[in-house]
XYZ file of C-alpha atoms in Angstrom:
498
model
C -19.551 -24.834 15.001
C -19.582 -21.024 14.635
C -22.670 -20.637 16.536
C -21.504 -22.758 19.334
C -18.217 -21.076 19.644
C -19.966 -17.700 19.593
C -22.398 -18.542 22.455
C -20.999 -21.294 24.550
C -18.619 -19.095 26.370
C -21.283 -16.812 27.833
C -22.872 -17.387 31.173
C -26.115 -19.395 31.176
C -29.315 -17.937 32.174
C -32.598 -19.681 33.037
C -34.187 -18.681 29.802
C -32.448 -19.672 26.641
C -33.740 -16.575 24.832
C -32.599 -14.231 27.468
C -29.369 -16.069 27.622
C -28.746 -15.491 24.037
C -29.856 -11.797 24.110
C -27.797 -11.100 27.200
C -24.538 -12.700 25.750
C -24.908 -10.461 22.671
C -25.450 -7.366 24.770
C -22.542 -8.365 26.888
C -20.243 -8.596 23.979
C -21.236 -5.355 22.653
C -20.887 -3.619 26.062
C -17.418 -5.143 26.143
C -16.275 -2.924 23.253
C -15.463 -0.024 25.369
C -12.522 1.982 26.407
C -10.697 -1.293 27.292
C -11.172 -2.905 24.009
C -8.185 -3.471 21.929
C -9.577 -1.373 19.127
C -9.235 1.817 21.281
C -5.341 1.337 21.664
C -4.575 3.277 18.510
C -4.526 7.002 18.362
C -4.755 7.779 14.714
C -7.952 9.132 13.392
C -9.744 7.924 10.239
C -8.973 10.931 8.282
C -5.226 10.906 9.148
C -5.286 7.148 8.095
C -6.774 7.940 4.724
C -4.443 10.792 4.210
C -1.298 8.743 4.948
C -2.511 5.891 2.748
C -3.341 8.090 -0.058
C -0.203 9.887 0.125
C 1.675 6.549 -0.137
C -0.478 5.698 -3.230
C -0.147 9.052 -5.086
C 3.267 9.911 -6.282
C 5.376 9.726 -9.390
C 2.891 7.301 -10.894
C 0.394 10.110 -11.322
C 2.784 11.738 -13.829
C 3.082 8.612 -15.839
C -0.727 7.949 -16.549
C -0.816 9.967 -19.784
C 2.064 8.027 -21.174
C 0.402 4.742 -20.070
C -2.878 5.670 -21.890
C -0.803 6.326 -25.031
C 0.382 2.836 -25.023
C -2.990 1.173 -24.386
C -5.439 3.652 -25.841
C -7.981 5.542 -23.771
C -10.650 2.840 -23.425
C -8.349 0.030 -22.392
C -6.139 2.486 -20.482
C -9.237 3.388 -18.334
C -10.119 -0.232 -17.831
C -6.631 -1.228 -16.814
C -6.357 1.665 -14.357
C -9.618 0.678 -12.737
C -8.656 -3.065 -12.727
C -5.407 -2.286 -11.032
C -7.096 -0.276 -8.345
C -9.633 -3.089 -7.767
C -7.035 -5.735 -7.448
C -4.788 -3.419 -5.273
C -7.797 -2.672 -3.009
C -8.621 -6.454 -2.742
C -5.112 -6.956 -1.486
C -5.475 -4.224 1.134
C -8.716 -5.825 2.219
C -7.021 -9.184 2.600
C -4.450 -7.589 4.818
C -7.229 -6.175 7.194
C -8.719 -9.809 7.292
C -5.067 -11.193 8.061
C -4.564 -8.610 10.782
C -7.398 -10.187 12.863
C -5.321 -13.227 13.495
C -2.731 -11.132 15.304
C -2.852 -9.086 18.478
C -3.650 -5.549 17.967
C -0.554 -3.250 17.627
C 1.735 -6.219 16.590
C 0.491 -7.053 13.082
C 3.035 -6.898 10.310
C 4.373 -8.868 7.393
C 6.843 -10.370 9.716
C 4.233 -11.511 12.126
C 2.094 -13.127 9.562
C 5.023 -14.731 7.989
C 5.864 -16.345 11.375
C 2.223 -17.573 11.497
C 2.013 -18.956 8.058
C 5.331 -19.438 6.328
C 8.041 -19.073 9.132
C 10.927 -20.355 7.137
C 10.163 -18.127 4.180
C 9.467 -14.838 6.090
C 13.056 -13.604 5.397
C 12.419 -13.712 1.739
C 9.168 -11.936 2.085
C 10.679 -9.199 4.287
C 13.648 -8.911 1.927
C 11.328 -8.264 -1.049
C 9.410 -5.682 0.919
C 12.587 -4.064 1.945
C 14.011 -3.998 -1.662
C 10.751 -2.662 -3.061
C 10.573 0.280 -0.610
C 14.355 1.065 -0.748
C 14.018 1.242 -4.636
C 10.998 3.622 -4.442
C 12.849 5.686 -1.902
C 15.880 5.987 -4.349
C 13.522 6.904 -7.095
C 12.114 9.903 -5.037
C 15.667 11.270 -4.629
C 16.262 10.758 -8.320
C 13.203 12.751 -9.130
C 14.340 15.553 -6.785
C 17.799 15.678 -8.616
C 16.181 15.711 -11.895
C 13.604 18.550 -11.341
C 15.291 20.918 -8.994
C 17.767 22.387 -11.710
C 14.746 23.152 -13.858
C 12.837 24.738 -10.906
C 15.831 27.044 -10.180
C 15.982 28.019 -13.926
C 12.102 28.716 -13.925
C 12.375 31.061 -10.979
C 15.743 32.565 -11.787
C 16.623 32.203 -15.438
C 20.038 33.699 -15.146
C 21.150 31.355 -12.373
C 22.903 29.009 -14.747
C 26.054 30.689 -14.274
C 26.131 29.387 -10.609
C 27.147 25.820 -11.335
C 26.110 24.129 -8.120
C 22.565 25.489 -8.168
C 21.778 23.472 -11.383
C 23.705 20.472 -10.137
C 21.295 17.288 -9.415
C 23.925 15.982 -6.856
C 23.746 19.260 -4.866
C 19.942 19.281 -4.744
C 19.801 15.585 -3.642
C 22.243 16.499 -0.837
C 20.396 19.668 0.116
C 17.017 17.748 0.413
C 18.397 14.955 2.421
C 18.876 17.503 5.310
C 15.006 17.860 5.174
C 14.008 14.202 4.886
C 16.454 12.794 7.408
C 14.621 14.105 10.526
C 11.322 12.921 9.174
C 12.765 9.393 8.519
C 13.589 9.152 12.229
C 9.952 9.383 13.331
C 8.787 6.124 14.814
C 4.931 6.399 14.171
C 3.375 6.661 10.713
C 0.762 8.962 12.189
C 3.338 11.547 12.913
C 3.611 12.062 9.312
C 0.040 13.187 8.752
C 0.725 16.836 8.424
C 3.458 16.369 5.904
C 1.125 14.013 3.994
C -1.437 16.912 3.936
C 1.196 19.182 2.390
C 2.012 16.508 -0.171
C -1.678 15.926 -1.081
C -1.978 19.581 -1.829
C 0.850 19.187 -4.177
C -1.035 16.419 -5.903
C -4.130 18.680 -6.179
C -2.062 21.343 -7.765
C -0.592 18.854 -10.279
C -3.988 17.572 -11.239
C -5.337 21.182 -11.656
C -2.248 22.054 -13.728
C -2.846 19.142 -16.199
C -6.512 19.691 -16.644
C -6.173 23.520 -16.883
C -3.595 23.063 -19.841
C -6.103 20.656 -21.585
C -8.878 23.106 -21.122
C -6.906 26.035 -22.316
C -5.648 24.065 -25.442
C -2.238 25.583 -25.460
C -0.658 22.323 -26.261
C -2.671 21.333 -29.295
C 0.024 22.537 -31.640
C 2.325 19.857 -30.191
C -0.269 17.070 -30.074
C 0.058 13.884 -31.997
C -2.369 11.188 -32.872
C -4.762 10.112 -30.206
C -5.877 6.466 -29.732
C -9.354 5.888 -28.318
C -9.944 2.220 -28.963
C -6.581 1.127 -30.549
C -3.432 0.355 -28.751
C 0.193 0.705 -29.571
C 0.703 -3.149 -29.449
C 1.000 -5.886 -26.789
C 4.685 -5.198 -25.890
C 4.327 -1.405 -25.261
C 1.083 -2.134 -23.303
C 2.761 -4.885 -21.165
C 5.748 -2.573 -20.560
C 3.244 0.285 -19.320
C 1.239 -2.032 -17.236
C 3.884 -2.294 -14.264
C 3.785 1.482 -14.014
C 0.016 1.370 -13.384
C 0.515 -1.533 -10.759
C 3.350 0.459 -9.174
C 1.137 3.587 -8.842
C -1.295 1.859 -6.471
C 1.336 0.266 -4.202
C 0.707 1.300 -0.655
C 0.559 -2.061 1.077
C 3.704 -1.846 2.852
C 2.174 0.771 5.149
C -1.322 -0.802 5.573
C -0.228 -2.739 8.648
C 1.065 0.330 10.390
C -2.187 2.042 9.781
C -4.073 -0.809 11.164
C -2.002 -0.839 14.283
C -2.378 2.977 14.762
C -5.999 3.605 13.706
C -8.166 4.235 16.827
C -11.142 2.225 15.425
C -9.941 -0.804 13.503
C -13.422 -2.204 13.121
C -14.165 -3.891 9.717
C -16.308 -1.066 8.562
C -13.791 1.609 9.365
C -10.737 -0.025 7.967
C -12.743 -0.958 4.808
C -13.922 2.707 4.222
C -10.179 3.705 4.635
C -9.355 1.405 1.843
C -12.297 2.609 -0.354
C -11.603 6.303 0.104
C -7.804 5.969 -0.617
C -8.028 3.688 -3.634
C -11.126 5.405 -4.976
C -9.741 8.753 -4.761
C -6.482 7.647 -6.437
C -8.357 5.835 -9.163
C -10.311 8.945 -9.980
C -7.397 11.136 -10.175
C -5.342 8.845 -12.247
C -8.125 8.521 -14.822
C -8.682 12.303 -14.866
C -4.998 13.134 -15.258
C -4.339 10.248 -17.748
C -7.180 11.298 -20.096
C -6.614 15.110 -19.909
C -2.771 14.757 -20.214
C -3.011 12.417 -22.997
C -5.570 14.378 -24.998
C -3.255 17.345 -24.487
C -0.295 15.872 -26.236
C -1.512 12.565 -27.943
C 1.156 10.109 -28.920
C 3.749 12.730 -28.459
C 3.566 12.477 -24.614
C 6.612 11.497 -22.623
C 7.076 9.780 -19.405
C 6.611 12.883 -17.189
C 4.050 15.159 -18.458
C 4.871 18.189 -16.333
C 8.338 18.234 -17.805
C 6.695 18.855 -21.239
C 4.947 22.151 -20.186
C 6.875 25.310 -21.213
C 8.953 26.914 -18.443
C 6.477 29.462 -17.045
C 5.556 30.138 -13.472
C 2.667 27.783 -13.364
C 4.574 24.684 -14.764
C 7.634 25.701 -12.572
C 5.408 25.580 -9.440
C 4.212 22.260 -10.778
C 7.683 20.814 -10.888
C 8.223 22.239 -7.359
C 5.066 20.587 -6.216
C 6.485 17.151 -7.497
C 9.626 17.767 -5.528
C 7.676 18.540 -2.302
C 5.368 15.530 -2.957
C 8.335 13.005 -3.260
C 10.250 14.653 -0.407
C 7.385 14.071 1.953
C 6.767 10.565 0.680
C 10.349 9.454 1.113
C 9.855 8.873 4.825
C 6.711 6.788 4.085
C 9.101 4.479 2.276
C 11.699 4.273 4.971
C 9.182 3.372 7.630
C 8.253 -0.113 6.272
C 11.741 -0.628 4.816
C 13.182 -0.287 8.323
C 10.660 -2.582 9.777
C 11.540 -5.288 7.147
C 15.140 -4.915 7.606
C 14.781 -5.356 11.368
C 12.699 -8.556 10.755
C 15.424 -9.989 8.466
C 18.079 -9.382 11.180
C 15.921 -11.004 13.814
C 15.052 -14.101 11.599
C 15.849 -17.498 12.798
C 14.938 -20.669 10.979
C 12.216 -22.797 12.645
C 12.824 -26.381 13.326
C 10.381 -28.940 12.020
C 9.953 -30.547 15.484
C 8.315 -27.330 16.794
C 4.548 -27.918 16.974
C 1.947 -25.498 15.986
C 0.996 -24.834 19.565
C 4.388 -23.624 20.588
C 4.662 -20.379 22.368
C 6.193 -18.526 19.382
C 2.735 -19.000 17.655
C 0.358 -18.850 20.592
C 1.838 -15.483 21.579
C 0.666 -14.109 18.192
C -2.977 -15.236 18.776
C -3.644 -15.844 22.382
C -6.043 -13.402 24.021
C -4.409 -10.680 25.747
C -0.972 -12.033 24.905
C 2.022 -9.876 24.907
C 3.695 -9.049 21.457
C 5.934 -11.878 20.370
C 8.534 -9.367 19.394
C 9.727 -6.281 21.363
C 9.788 -2.915 19.678
C 13.076 -2.089 18.090
C 15.514 -0.499 20.532
C 16.627 3.013 19.979
C 20.173 2.089 19.153
C 18.990 -0.471 16.583
C 16.472 1.808 15.133
C 19.130 4.593 14.689
C 21.669 2.346 13.058
C 19.079 0.653 10.622
C 17.535 4.038 9.803
C 21.034 5.762 9.115
C 22.195 2.768 6.986
C 19.082 3.105 4.927
C 19.442 6.841 4.441
C 23.037 6.695 3.540
C 22.737 3.795 0.930
C 19.639 5.532 -0.641
C 21.698 8.637 -0.839
C 24.724 7.059 -2.473
C 22.475 5.011 -4.994
C 20.557 8.062 -6.014
C 23.848 9.890 -6.598
C 25.186 7.105 -8.872
C 21.965 6.122 -10.712
C 20.064 8.438 -12.914
C 17.690 6.163 -14.786
C 14.328 6.584 -13.254
C 12.484 4.511 -15.843
C 14.323 1.355 -15.065
C 14.013 1.709 -11.405
C 10.217 2.195 -11.651
C 9.908 -0.712 -14.275
C 11.722 -3.243 -12.292
C 10.284 -2.267 -8.776
C 6.818 -2.336 -10.282
C 7.319 -5.759 -11.812
C 8.909 -7.351 -8.739
C 8.338 -5.623 -5.504
C 4.973 -4.009 -6.321
C 3.313 -7.283 -7.489
C 4.767 -9.240 -4.468
C 3.458 -6.780 -1.779
C 0.133 -5.876 -3.527
C -1.063 -9.269 -4.743
C 1.122 -12.254 -3.862
C 1.777 -11.791 -0.267
C -1.771 -10.751 0.823
C -3.197 -13.552 -1.167
C -0.730 -16.232 0.204
C -1.155 -15.087 3.744
C -4.798 -15.156 3.810
C -5.184 -18.430 1.865
C -2.815 -20.058 4.375
C -4.076 -18.555 7.550
C -7.802 -19.103 6.752
C -7.531 -22.863 6.240
C -10.433 -24.315 7.962
C -8.223 -27.237 9.235
C -5.789 -24.543 10.737
C -5.748 -24.643 14.643
C -5.849 -20.762 14.367
C -8.936 -20.325 12.238
C -11.665 -21.008 14.927
C -10.622 -17.977 16.896
C -11.184 -15.714 14.052
C -14.443 -17.348 13.201
C -15.689 -16.461 16.815
C -14.394 -12.988 16.552
C -16.051 -12.384 13.210
C -19.269 -13.836 14.312
C -19.185 -11.595 17.379
C -18.736 -8.478 15.216
C -21.139 -9.241 12.449
C -23.978 -10.557 14.600
C -25.954 -7.099 14.388
C -25.632 -7.367 10.505
C -26.546 -10.989 9.857
C -30.319 -11.320 10.339
C -30.552 -11.670 14.177
C -34.057 -11.132 15.755
C -34.090 -10.595 19.567
C -30.661 -12.299 19.896
C -31.577 -15.336 17.591
C -29.250 -15.980 14.728
C -30.557 -18.110 11.917
C -28.585 -21.171 10.685
C -28.854 -19.590 7.069
C -26.924 -16.548 8.293
C -24.006 -18.779 9.446
C -24.120 -20.731 6.129
C -23.935 -17.611 4.301
C -20.947 -16.502 6.251
C -19.161 -19.772 5.734
C -19.900 -19.473 2.029
C -18.437 -15.945 1.924
C -15.285 -17.098 3.872
C -14.890 -19.790 1.418
C -15.154 -17.627 -1.518
C -12.747 -15.022 -0.080
C -10.362 -17.884 0.556
C -10.413 -18.795 -3.195
C -10.218 -15.444 -4.400
C -7.121 -14.745 -2.252
C -5.445 -17.735 -4.068
C -6.431 -16.342 -7.426
C -4.955 -12.930 -6.423
C -1.578 -14.663 -5.612
C -1.601 -16.530 -8.984
C -2.495 -13.286 -10.734
C 0.424 -11.417 -9.089
C 2.761 -14.208 -9.982
C 1.791 -14.272 -13.552
C 1.881 -10.353 -13.792
C 5.440 -10.452 -12.188
C 6.882 -13.103 -14.777
C 5.280 -11.471 -17.844
C 6.165 -7.907 -17.009
C 9.849 -8.918 -16.160
C 10.151 -10.818 -19.272
C 8.623 -7.871 -21.308
C 10.893 -5.221 -19.710
C 14.061 -7.405 -19.556
C 13.953 -8.950 -23.001
C 11.502 -7.383 -25.342
C 11.778 -3.813 -24.393
C 15.454 -3.938 -23.818
C 15.916 -5.755 -27.197
C 13.933 -3.178 -28.965
C 16.277 -0.478 -27.765
């Protein structure tokens, strides 16, 4: 079936071999300036930078504390495992994106194609997760800026408003508000570069303190193979899962990247997840070895108030300040999808216009771009609500624990797995189009000789698709189990222990 659909649509020549060869060349020539993959404008490096900046954040500072609960050996394994599963979720998103017209892929579009009557729940989960992370960034700014001011000007304590967290949250809102009104994620690539330099400084700071050994006097016991127990380890696991959550921006990157071929998008994932995993392990090990079991949640706050550590605190503030718009961007899109949601009647067939517009070749997007008025209203409401929440709530640990247990597992594992499992059903009327597109793109990698593709190559592809579909279901089940276990641990066991 795959070989027939890949070749039958081509014009017939007198010679069967020349017909096959000509059809393959014709498809390759068709990938030129008019191909849909050239519609985006973002480069590969800007896509990696934005995705890496979405990944790297407050979770970097919590890695030493996580290792103290799990031990170095188990902690490294869990960090790597969380990166692999998060990367697999991103990979499934790239596969799902191939079912939707270029430039229109989103969680909402895939929800309408797979679970239309549940799409509002999916979008609500994404919105809540992104909103919670945005609030946590504002809380971090409010907590760290008074210390930054005291570090640079020790006598400033007499000026009350300069050491007030609410003042600094308000002041930094004046910076993040214009960035939050940018429509395209690629517009934030320069702020993301600044944020990544902040990450680099933080990593150097942690490693330098370990090499100098100036924290050894305050170091507690160090666990290498032992752990603190199942409850502390399970309580720390959502923090590691949260540290890799960037899936809310993956579809925007796929829409905007200039070359969205399978190879390029996969390398974006490998570069971003691989780099983050390496930094997490490096920071976790050196930070934990610096303080041992005496480590606290934010390692930078433990360093003495000197210029280097003060700059480190300022680097965190810069990092989360430029990461705030990266959370508002997907949150706004999910809120807009929730507002536009309408229940689908059972009498509507699979071949209805609302579905075919998502997959038809050259079709217009099923949903128009958000109007300027609606864009401004939704963005303003999100900014105001996040500001009010950050002013009223000061417990960052609870925000990260519950957001990591619910929103992060839903976006990273459950939704990508469910979407791909549903949309790749061999009996689905939409699946044959994807098979044809994948066969066209992979022909030059599948053992073809002078335009001839062996039947074993197609069997191998079918086997890989089947395996990927089963793995996607396993990822969803894994995400659901992680969510339930972590919620129970943080809600009942950890809360009861306190």
